[in-house]
PDB file of C-alpha atoms and ligand atoms in Angstrom:
ATOM      1  CA  UNK A   1       8.663  12.209  -9.161  1.00  0.00           C
ATOM      2  CA  UNK A   2       7.546  15.293  -6.717  1.00  0.00           C
ATOM      3  CA  UNK A   3       5.039  13.841  -3.910  1.00  0.00           C
ATOM      4  CA  UNK A   4       3.186  16.420  -1.681  1.00  0.00           C
ATOM      5  CA  UNK A   5       1.181  15.084   1.617  1.00  0.00           C
ATOM      6  CA  UNK A   6      -1.116  17.740   2.777  1.00  0.00           C
ATOM      7  CA  UNK A   7      -0.548  18.311   6.455  1.00  0.00           C
ATOM      8  CA  UNK A   8      -3.514  20.371   7.651  1.00  0.00           C
ATOM      9  CA  UNK A   9      -5.650  19.644  10.865  1.00  0.00           C
ATOM     10  CA  UNK A  10      -8.685  20.353   8.645  1.00  0.00           C
ATOM     11  CA  UNK A  11      -7.719  17.489   6.168  1.00  0.00           C
ATOM     12  CA  UNK A  12      -6.638  15.134   8.796  1.00  0.00           C
ATOM     13  CA  UNK A  13      -9.827  15.520  10.588  1.00  0.00           C
ATOM     14  CA  UNK A  14     -12.320  15.034   7.441  1.00  0.00           C
ATOM     15  CA  UNK A  15      -9.740  11.634   6.867  1.00  0.00           C
ATOM     16  CA  UNK A  16     -10.651  10.489   9.853  1.00  0.00           C
ATOM     17  CA  UNK A  17     -14.002  10.855   8.884  1.00  0.00           C
ATOM     18  CA  UNK A  18     -13.306   8.734   5.599  1.00  0.00           C
ATOM     19  CA  UNK A  19     -11.276   6.434   7.677  1.00  0.00           C
ATOM     20  CA  UNK A  20     -14.272   5.656  10.430  1.00  0.00           C
ATOM     21  CA  UNK A  21     -16.150   2.377   9.899  1.00  0.00           C
ATOM     22  CA  UNK A  22     -19.248   4.195  11.054  1.00  0.00           C
ATOM     23  CA  UNK A  23     -19.218   7.000   8.541  1.00  0.00           C
ATOM     24  CA  UNK A  24     -21.991   6.519   6.007  1.00  0.00           C
ATOM     25  CA  UNK A  25     -22.166   6.903   2.269  1.00  0.00           C
ATOM     26  CA  UNK A  26     -23.514  10.334   2.628  1.00  0.00           C
ATOM     27  CA  UNK A  27     -20.518  11.305   5.725  1.00  0.00           C
ATOM     28  CA  UNK A  28     -18.168   9.764   3.679  1.00  0.00           C
ATOM     29  CA  UNK A  29     -19.214  11.838   0.236  1.00  0.00           C
ATOM     30  CA  UNK A  30     -18.971  14.806   2.421  1.00  0.00           C
ATOM     31  CA  UNK A  31     -15.652  14.224   3.931  1.00  0.00           C
ATOM     32  CA  UNK A  32     -14.279  13.236   0.727  1.00  0.00           C
ATOM     33  CA  UNK A  33     -15.643  16.585  -1.126  1.00  0.00           C
ATOM     34  CA  UNK A  34     -14.148  18.734   1.798  1.00  0.00           C
ATOM     35  CA  UNK A  35     -11.013  17.114   1.320  1.00  0.00           C
ATOM     36  CA  UNK A  36     -11.029  17.252  -2.671  1.00  0.00           C
ATOM     37  CA  UNK A  37     -11.238  21.347  -1.788  1.00  0.00           C
ATOM     38  CA  UNK A  38      -8.211  21.485  -0.041  1.00  0.00           C
ATOM     39  CA  UNK A  39      -6.177  18.715  -2.520  1.00  0.00           C
ATOM     40  CA  UNK A  40      -7.145  20.745  -5.331  1.00  0.00           C
ATOM     41  CA  UNK A  41      -6.476  24.113  -3.500  1.00  0.00           C
ATOM     42  CA  UNK A  42      -2.479  23.099  -2.722  1.00  0.00           C
ATOM     43  CA  UNK A  43      -2.346  21.717  -6.034  1.00  0.00           C
ATOM     44  CA  UNK A  44      -2.917  24.529  -7.867  1.00  0.00           C
ATOM     45  CA  UNK A  45      -0.731  26.777  -5.425  1.00  0.00           C
ATOM     46  CA  UNK A  46       2.105  27.014  -8.467  1.00  0.00           C
ATOM     47  CA  UNK A  47      -0.624  27.484 -11.247  1.00  0.00           C
ATOM     48  CA  UNK A  48       0.557  30.108 -14.059  1.00  0.00           C
ATOM     49  CA  UNK A  49      -1.590  33.199 -14.148  1.00  0.00           C
ATOM     50  CA  UNK A  50      -2.151  36.043 -16.765  1.00  0.00           C
ATOM     51  CA  UNK A  51      -2.676  40.081 -15.609  1.00  0.00           C
ATOM     52  CA  UNK A  52      -5.328  41.654 -17.237  1.00  0.00           C
ATOM     53  CA  UNK A  53      -6.995  44.994 -16.327  1.00  0.00           C
ATOM     54  CA  UNK A  54      -9.868  44.835 -13.905  1.00  0.00           C
ATOM     55  CA  UNK A  55     -12.708  47.745 -13.475  1.00  0.00           C
ATOM     56  CA  UNK A  56     -14.090  47.648  -9.874  1.00  0.00           C
ATOM     57  CA  UNK A  57     -16.663  50.084  -9.009  1.00  0.00           C
ATOM     58  CA  UNK A  58     -13.612  52.990  -7.801  1.00  0.00           C
ATOM     59  CA  UNK A  59     -11.046  52.191 -10.468  1.00  0.00           C
ATOM     60  CA  UNK A  60      -9.265  50.333 -13.017  1.00  0.00           C
ATOM     61  CA  UNK A  61      -6.816  47.399 -11.386  1.00  0.00           C
ATOM     62  CA  UNK A  62      -4.489  44.658 -12.280  1.00  0.00           C
ATOM     63  CA  UNK A  63      -6.712  41.512 -11.989  1.00  0.00           C
ATOM     64  CA  UNK A  64      -5.369  37.848 -12.753  1.00  0.00           C
ATOM     65  CA  UNK A  65      -7.024  34.595 -14.298  1.00  0.00           C
ATOM     66  CA  UNK A  66      -5.761  31.157 -14.938  1.00  0.00           C
ATOM     67  CA  UNK A  67      -3.556  31.492 -18.043  1.00  0.00           C
ATOM     68  CA  UNK A  68      -3.938  27.442 -18.420  1.00  0.00           C
ATOM     69  CA  UNK A  69      -7.379  25.927 -16.781  1.00  0.00           C
ATOM     70  CA  UNK A  70      -6.360  22.273 -16.572  1.00  0.00           C
ATOM     71  CA  UNK A  71      -8.524  18.953 -17.605  1.00  0.00           C
ATOM     72  CA  UNK A  72      -9.714  17.122 -14.569  1.00  0.00           C
ATOM     73  CA  UNK A  73     -10.195  13.517 -15.117  1.00  0.00           C
ATOM     74  CA  UNK A  74     -11.825  11.483 -12.371  1.00  0.00           C
ATOM     75  CA  UNK A  75     -11.188   7.764 -12.437  1.00  0.00           C
ATOM     76  CA  UNK A  76     -14.999   5.909 -12.247  1.00  0.00           C
ATOM     77  CA  UNK A  77     -16.488   4.908 -10.011  1.00  0.00           C
ATOM     78  CA  UNK A  78     -14.662   6.330  -6.809  1.00  0.00           C
ATOM     79  CA  UNK A  79     -13.259   9.841  -8.442  1.00  0.00           C
ATOM     80  CA  UNK A  80     -16.451  11.245  -9.074  1.00  0.00           C
ATOM     81  CA  UNK A  81     -16.986  12.328  -5.969  1.00  0.00           C
ATOM     82  CA  UNK A  82     -14.230  14.422  -6.255  1.00  0.00           C
ATOM     83  CA  UNK A  83     -15.040  16.280  -9.496  1.00  0.00           C
ATOM     84  CA  UNK A  84     -18.196  18.654  -8.533  1.00  0.00           C
ATOM     85  CA  UNK A  85     -16.218  20.171  -5.860  1.00  0.00           C
ATOM     86  CA  UNK A  86     -12.529  20.545  -7.745  1.00  0.00           C
ATOM     87  CA  UNK A  87     -15.087  22.067 -11.009  1.00  0.00           C
ATOM     88  CA  UNK A  88     -16.580  24.117  -8.532  1.00  0.00           C
ATOM     89  CA  UNK A  89     -13.161  25.580  -7.203  1.00  0.00           C
ATOM     90  CA  UNK A  90     -11.908  25.599 -10.775  1.00  0.00           C
ATOM     91  CA  UNK A  91     -14.842  27.060 -12.761  1.00  0.00           C
ATOM     92  CA  UNK A  92     -12.716  27.257 -16.206  1.00  0.00           C
ATOM     93  CA  UNK A  93     -11.605  23.569 -16.095  1.00  0.00           C
ATOM     94  CA  UNK A  94     -12.970  20.910 -18.321  1.00  0.00           C
ATOM     95  CA  UNK A  95     -13.850  17.395 -17.325  1.00  0.00           C
ATOM     96  CA  UNK A  96     -12.686  14.308 -19.405  1.00  0.00           C
ATOM     97  CA  UNK A  97     -13.511  10.870 -17.889  1.00  0.00           C
ATOM     98  CA  UNK A  98     -11.836   7.258 -17.358  1.00  0.00           C
ATOM     99  CA  UNK A  99     -13.585   4.072 -16.070  1.00  0.00           C
ATOM    100  CA  UNK A 100     -11.105   1.903 -14.786  1.00  0.00           C
ATOM    101  CA  UNK A 101     -11.971  -1.426 -12.300  1.00  0.00           C
ATOM    102  CA  UNK A 102      -9.590  -3.414 -10.438  1.00  0.00           C
ATOM    103  CA  UNK A 103      -9.837  -6.845 -11.034  1.00  0.00           C
ATOM    104  CA  UNK A 104     -10.485  -8.635  -7.566  1.00  0.00           C
ATOM    105  CA  UNK A 105      -8.430 -11.515  -7.763  1.00  0.00           C
ATOM    106  CA  UNK A 106      -5.971 -10.178 -10.116  1.00  0.00           C
ATOM    107  CA  UNK A 107      -5.665  -7.002  -9.021  1.00  0.00           C
ATOM    108  CA  UNK A 108      -4.848  -5.790 -12.043  1.00  0.00           C
ATOM    109  CA  UNK A 109      -6.916  -2.379 -13.733  1.00  0.00           C
ATOM    110  CA  UNK A 110      -9.610  -2.949 -16.861  1.00  0.00           C
ATOM    111  CA  UNK A 111     -10.319  -0.170 -18.680  1.00  0.00           C
ATOM    112  CA  UNK A 112     -14.026   0.108 -19.167  1.00  0.00           C
ATOM    113  CA  UNK A 113     -14.240   3.801 -20.506  1.00  0.00           C
ATOM    114  CA  UNK A 114     -12.525   6.560 -21.948  1.00  0.00           C
ATOM    115  CA  UNK A 115     -13.617  10.235 -22.563  1.00  0.00           C
ATOM    116  CA  UNK A 116     -11.025  12.114 -22.860  1.00  0.00           C
ATOM    117  CA  UNK A 117      -9.935  15.457 -25.654  1.00  0.00           C
ATOM    118  CA  UNK A 118      -8.035  13.600 -28.355  1.00  0.00           C
ATOM    119  CA  UNK A 119      -4.626  15.963 -27.870  1.00  0.00           C
ATOM    120  CA  UNK A 120      -3.902  16.760 -24.392  1.00  0.00           C
ATOM    121  CA  UNK A 121      -0.304  18.815 -25.113  1.00  0.00           C
ATOM    122  CA  UNK A 122       0.062  21.597 -23.338  1.00  0.00           C
ATOM    123  CA  UNK A 123      -2.772  20.868 -21.081  1.00  0.00           C
ATOM    124  CA  UNK A 124      -2.406  20.361 -17.501  1.00  0.00           C
ATOM    125  CA  UNK A 125      -4.444  17.134 -16.214  1.00  0.00           C
ATOM    126  CA  UNK A 126      -5.549  16.814 -12.655  1.00  0.00           C
ATOM    127  CA  UNK A 127      -6.533  12.887 -12.020  1.00  0.00           C
ATOM    128  CA  UNK A 128      -8.924  12.672  -9.712  1.00  0.00           C
ATOM    129  CA  UNK A 129      -9.355   8.910  -7.442  1.00  0.00           C
ATOM    130  CA  UNK A 130      -9.529   8.984  -3.419  1.00  0.00           C
ATOM    131  CA  UNK A 131      -7.130   5.434  -3.321  1.00  0.00           C
ATOM    132  CA  UNK A 132      -3.974   4.357  -5.017  1.00  0.00           C
ATOM    133  CA  UNK A 133      -3.083   1.164  -3.741  1.00  0.00           C
ATOM    134  CA  UNK A 134      -0.759  -1.233  -5.721  1.00  0.00           C
ATOM    135  CA  UNK A 135      -0.564   1.921  -8.225  1.00  0.00           C
ATOM    136  CA  UNK A 136      -2.128   0.146 -11.577  1.00  0.00           C
ATOM    137  CA  UNK A 137      -5.071   2.127 -12.240  1.00  0.00           C
ATOM    138  CA  UNK A 138      -3.356   5.168 -11.711  1.00  0.00           C
ATOM    139  CA  UNK A 139      -0.199   4.592 -13.923  1.00  0.00           C
ATOM    140  CA  UNK A 140      -3.005   2.349 -16.914  1.00  0.00           C
ATOM    141  CA  UNK A 141      -4.817   6.271 -16.739  1.00  0.00           C
ATOM    142  CA  UNK A 142      -1.760   8.121 -17.033  1.00  0.00           C
ATOM    143  CA  UNK A 143      -0.714   5.455 -19.936  1.00  0.00           C
ATOM    144  CA  UNK A 144      -4.017   6.552 -22.238  1.00  0.00           C
ATOM    145  CA  UNK A 145      -3.379  10.322 -21.286  1.00  0.00           C
ATOM    146  CA  UNK A 146       0.463  10.230 -22.024  1.00  0.00           C
ATOM    147  CA  UNK A 147      -0.862   8.558 -25.793  1.00  0.00           C
ATOM    148  CA  UNK A 148      -2.876  11.705 -26.205  1.00  0.00           C
ATOM    149  CA  UNK A 149       0.440  13.891 -25.615  1.00  0.00           C
ATOM    150  CA  UNK A 150      -0.102  15.351 -21.988  1.00  0.00           C
ATOM    151  CA  UNK A 151       3.172  15.978 -20.347  1.00  0.00           C
ATOM    152  CA  UNK A 152       2.013  17.648 -17.224  1.00  0.00           C
ATOM    153  CA  UNK A 153      -0.336  15.532 -14.939  1.00  0.00           C
ATOM    154  CA  UNK A 154      -1.099  15.882 -11.421  1.00  0.00           C
ATOM    155  CA  UNK A 155      -2.402  12.662  -9.599  1.00  0.00           C
ATOM    156  CA  UNK A 156      -4.622  13.979  -6.504  1.00  0.00           C
ATOM    157  CA  UNK A 157      -5.735  11.138  -4.391  1.00  0.00           C
ATOM    158  CA  UNK A 158      -6.664  10.912  -0.359  1.00  0.00           C
ATOM    159  CA  UNK A 159      -4.868   7.762   0.654  1.00  0.00           C
ATOM    160  CA  UNK A 160      -1.538   6.287  -1.316  1.00  0.00           C
ATOM    161  CA  UNK A 161       0.277   3.221  -0.633  1.00  0.00           C
ATOM    162  CA  UNK A 162       4.301   3.427  -0.517  1.00  0.00           C
ATOM    163  CA  UNK A 163       3.881   0.543  -3.353  1.00  0.00           C
ATOM    164  CA  UNK A 164       1.555   2.708  -5.307  1.00  0.00           C
ATOM    165  CA  UNK A 165       4.216   5.531  -5.155  1.00  0.00           C
ATOM    166  CA  UNK A 166       6.930   3.415  -6.036  1.00  0.00           C
ATOM    167  CA  UNK A 167       4.794   2.005  -8.984  1.00  0.00           C
ATOM    168  CA  UNK A 168       4.302   5.861 -10.351  1.00  0.00           C
ATOM    169  CA  UNK A 169       7.777   6.495 -10.319  1.00  0.00           C
ATOM    170  CA  UNK A 170       8.752   3.325 -12.075  1.00  0.00           C
ATOM    171  CA  UNK A 171       6.651   4.399 -14.942  1.00  0.00           C
ATOM    172  CA  UNK A 172       8.717   7.328 -15.790  1.00  0.00           C
ATOM    173  CA  UNK A 173       5.351   9.268 -16.281  1.00  0.00           C
ATOM    174  CA  UNK A 174       5.455  12.829 -16.091  1.00  0.00           C
ATOM    175  CA  UNK A 175       3.582  13.210 -12.572  1.00  0.00           C
ATOM    176  CA  UNK A 176       3.231  14.819  -9.401  1.00  0.00           C
ATOM    177  CA  UNK A 177       0.922  13.490  -6.960  1.00  0.00           C
ATOM    178  CA  UNK A 178      -0.833  15.278  -3.804  1.00  0.00           C
ATOM    179  CA  UNK A 179      -2.617  13.451  -1.289  1.00  0.00           C
ATOM    180  CA  UNK A 180      -3.597  13.631   2.605  1.00  0.00           C
ATOM    181  CA  UNK A 181      -1.915  10.174   3.316  1.00  0.00           C
ATOM    182  CA  UNK A 182       0.929   8.296   2.634  1.00  0.00           C
ATOM    183  CA  UNK A 183      -0.415   4.983   4.598  1.00  0.00           C
ATOM    184  CA  UNK A 184       1.450   2.258   6.107  1.00  0.00           C
ATOM    185  CA  UNK A 185       1.273  -0.221   2.896  1.00  0.00           C
ATOM    186  CA  UNK A 186      -0.924  -3.255   1.325  1.00  0.00           C
ATOM    187  CA  UNK A 187      -2.949  -6.377   2.968  1.00  0.00           C
ATOM    188  CA  UNK A 188      -2.737  -9.635   0.905  1.00  0.00           C
ATOM    189  CA  UNK A 189      -5.927  -8.564  -0.869  1.00  0.00           C
ATOM    190  CA  UNK A 190      -3.905  -5.703  -1.996  1.00  0.00           C
ATOM    191  CA  UNK A 191      -6.151  -3.135   0.119  1.00  0.00           C
ATOM    192  CA  UNK A 192      -4.481  -0.073   1.796  1.00  0.00           C
ATOM    193  CA  UNK A 193      -4.045  -0.212   5.300  1.00  0.00           C
ATOM    194  CA  UNK A 194      -5.154   1.384   7.686  1.00  0.00           C
ATOM    195  CA  UNK A 195      -7.004   2.780   4.461  1.00  0.00           C
ATOM    196  CA  UNK A 196     -10.593   3.588   4.518  1.00  0.00           C
ATOM    197  CA  UNK A 197     -12.082   0.173   2.817  1.00  0.00           C
ATOM    198  CA  UNK A 198     -13.557   0.829  -0.547  1.00  0.00           C
ATOM    199  CA  UNK A 199     -14.284   4.150  -2.005  1.00  0.00           C
ATOM    200  CA  UNK A 200     -16.446   3.241  -4.522  1.00  0.00           C
ATOM    201  CA  UNK A 201     -18.304   0.983  -2.603  1.00  0.00           C
ATOM    202  CA  UNK A 202     -18.678   3.801   0.256  1.00  0.00           C
ATOM    203  CA  UNK A 203     -19.760   6.653  -2.086  1.00  0.00           C
ATOM    204  CA  UNK A 204     -21.833   4.276  -4.000  1.00  0.00           C
ATOM    205  CA  UNK A 205     -22.597   1.083  -2.540  1.00  0.00           C
ATOM    206  CA  UNK A 206     -21.251  -2.249  -3.509  1.00  0.00           C
ATOM    207  CA  UNK A 207     -20.755  -3.517  -7.350  1.00  0.00           C
TER     208      UNK A 207
HETATM  209  C1  PRP B 301      -9.929   1.260  -6.715  1.00  0.00           C
HETATM  210  C2  PRP B 301      -9.673   2.867  -6.308  1.00  0.00           C
HETATM  211  C3  PRP B 301      -8.787   2.709  -7.768  1.00  0.00           C
HETATM  212  C4  PRP B 301      -8.053   1.256  -7.567  1.00  0.00           C
HETATM  213  C5  PRP B 301      -6.906   1.654  -6.704  1.00  0.00           C
HETATM  214  O1  PRP B 301     -11.274   1.398  -7.805  1.00  0.00           O
HETATM  215  O2  PRP B 301     -10.917   3.925  -6.774  1.00  0.00           O
HETATM  216  O3  PRP B 301      -9.256   3.253  -8.814  1.00  0.00           O
HETATM  217  O4  PRP B 301      -9.249   0.708  -6.690  1.00  0.00           O
HETATM  218  O5  PRP B 301      -6.176   0.043  -7.105  1.00  0.00           O
HETATM  219  P1  PRP B 301      -4.659   0.006  -7.619  1.00  0.00           P
HETATM  220  O6  PRP B 301      -3.852   1.203  -6.851  1.00  0.00           O
HETATM  221  O7  PRP B 301      -4.411  -1.502  -7.114  1.00  0.00           O
HETATM  222  O8  PRP B 301      -5.083   0.122  -8.889  1.00  0.00           O
HETATM  223  P2  PRP B 301     -12.358  -0.023  -8.054  1.00  0.00           P
HETATM  224  O9  PRP B 301     -11.272  -0.517  -8.852  1.00  0.00           O
HETATM  225  O10 PRP B 301     -12.033  -0.521  -6.580  1.00  0.00           O
HETATM  226  O11 PRP B 301     -13.427   0.764  -8.526  1.00  0.00           O
HETATM  227  P3  PRP B 301     -14.277   1.977  -8.263  1.00  0.00           P
HETATM  228  O12 PRP B 301     -14.034   3.122  -8.071  1.00  0.00           O
HETATM  229  O13 PRP B 301     -15.889   1.318  -9.409  1.00  0.00           O
HETATM  230  O14 PRP B 301     -14.808   0.749  -6.949  1.00  0.00           O
END
């Protein structure tokens, strides 16, 4: 599996704001939007384009457009904070939704919502979730996508644990991963260390 860590001073500084316990919900959401912009920009670097003639005020020249715009899939709740920025950057993208909550005791993902196109064959899918800890939620989400025919999946996360990366790799799914940081690991509650806390709670309040 291909894992890319976006190494950039602006990304590192926004990630620091997200990690900082003193950042309030609004500051956390704003930093997440900014970082999403950079992660999606990097994720799209190799995207296929097609050429067409564009008429400028002066002449006709060759322009490009995305050959195959992706489907964006925010994982609720935390991924919601990434979808507006991602779709601003890719206006041609469609959006599907998956609701996934991690059981606090077992740490197992519990799917509670799935709103996706029936057939995802041939469509690049970008899963948006700020955190991948055990990887259970991401693997389960990609299970749902693959069951609909997806063969080209990109997971876009802010922070991930090595345990999550290993779980995604072990799943054998056709996925690549883009993140701002691979953190040290998980604590006894399966929370990312140093992490950034609970990205859902820090955007929207406790549930
Ligand atoms: C968080 C996070 C991921 C998941 C990561 O969501 O946004 O979806 O946990 O953990 P995992 O890799 O061990 O599965 P959470 O379940 O807290 O739900 P929320 O987004 O509604 O807060």
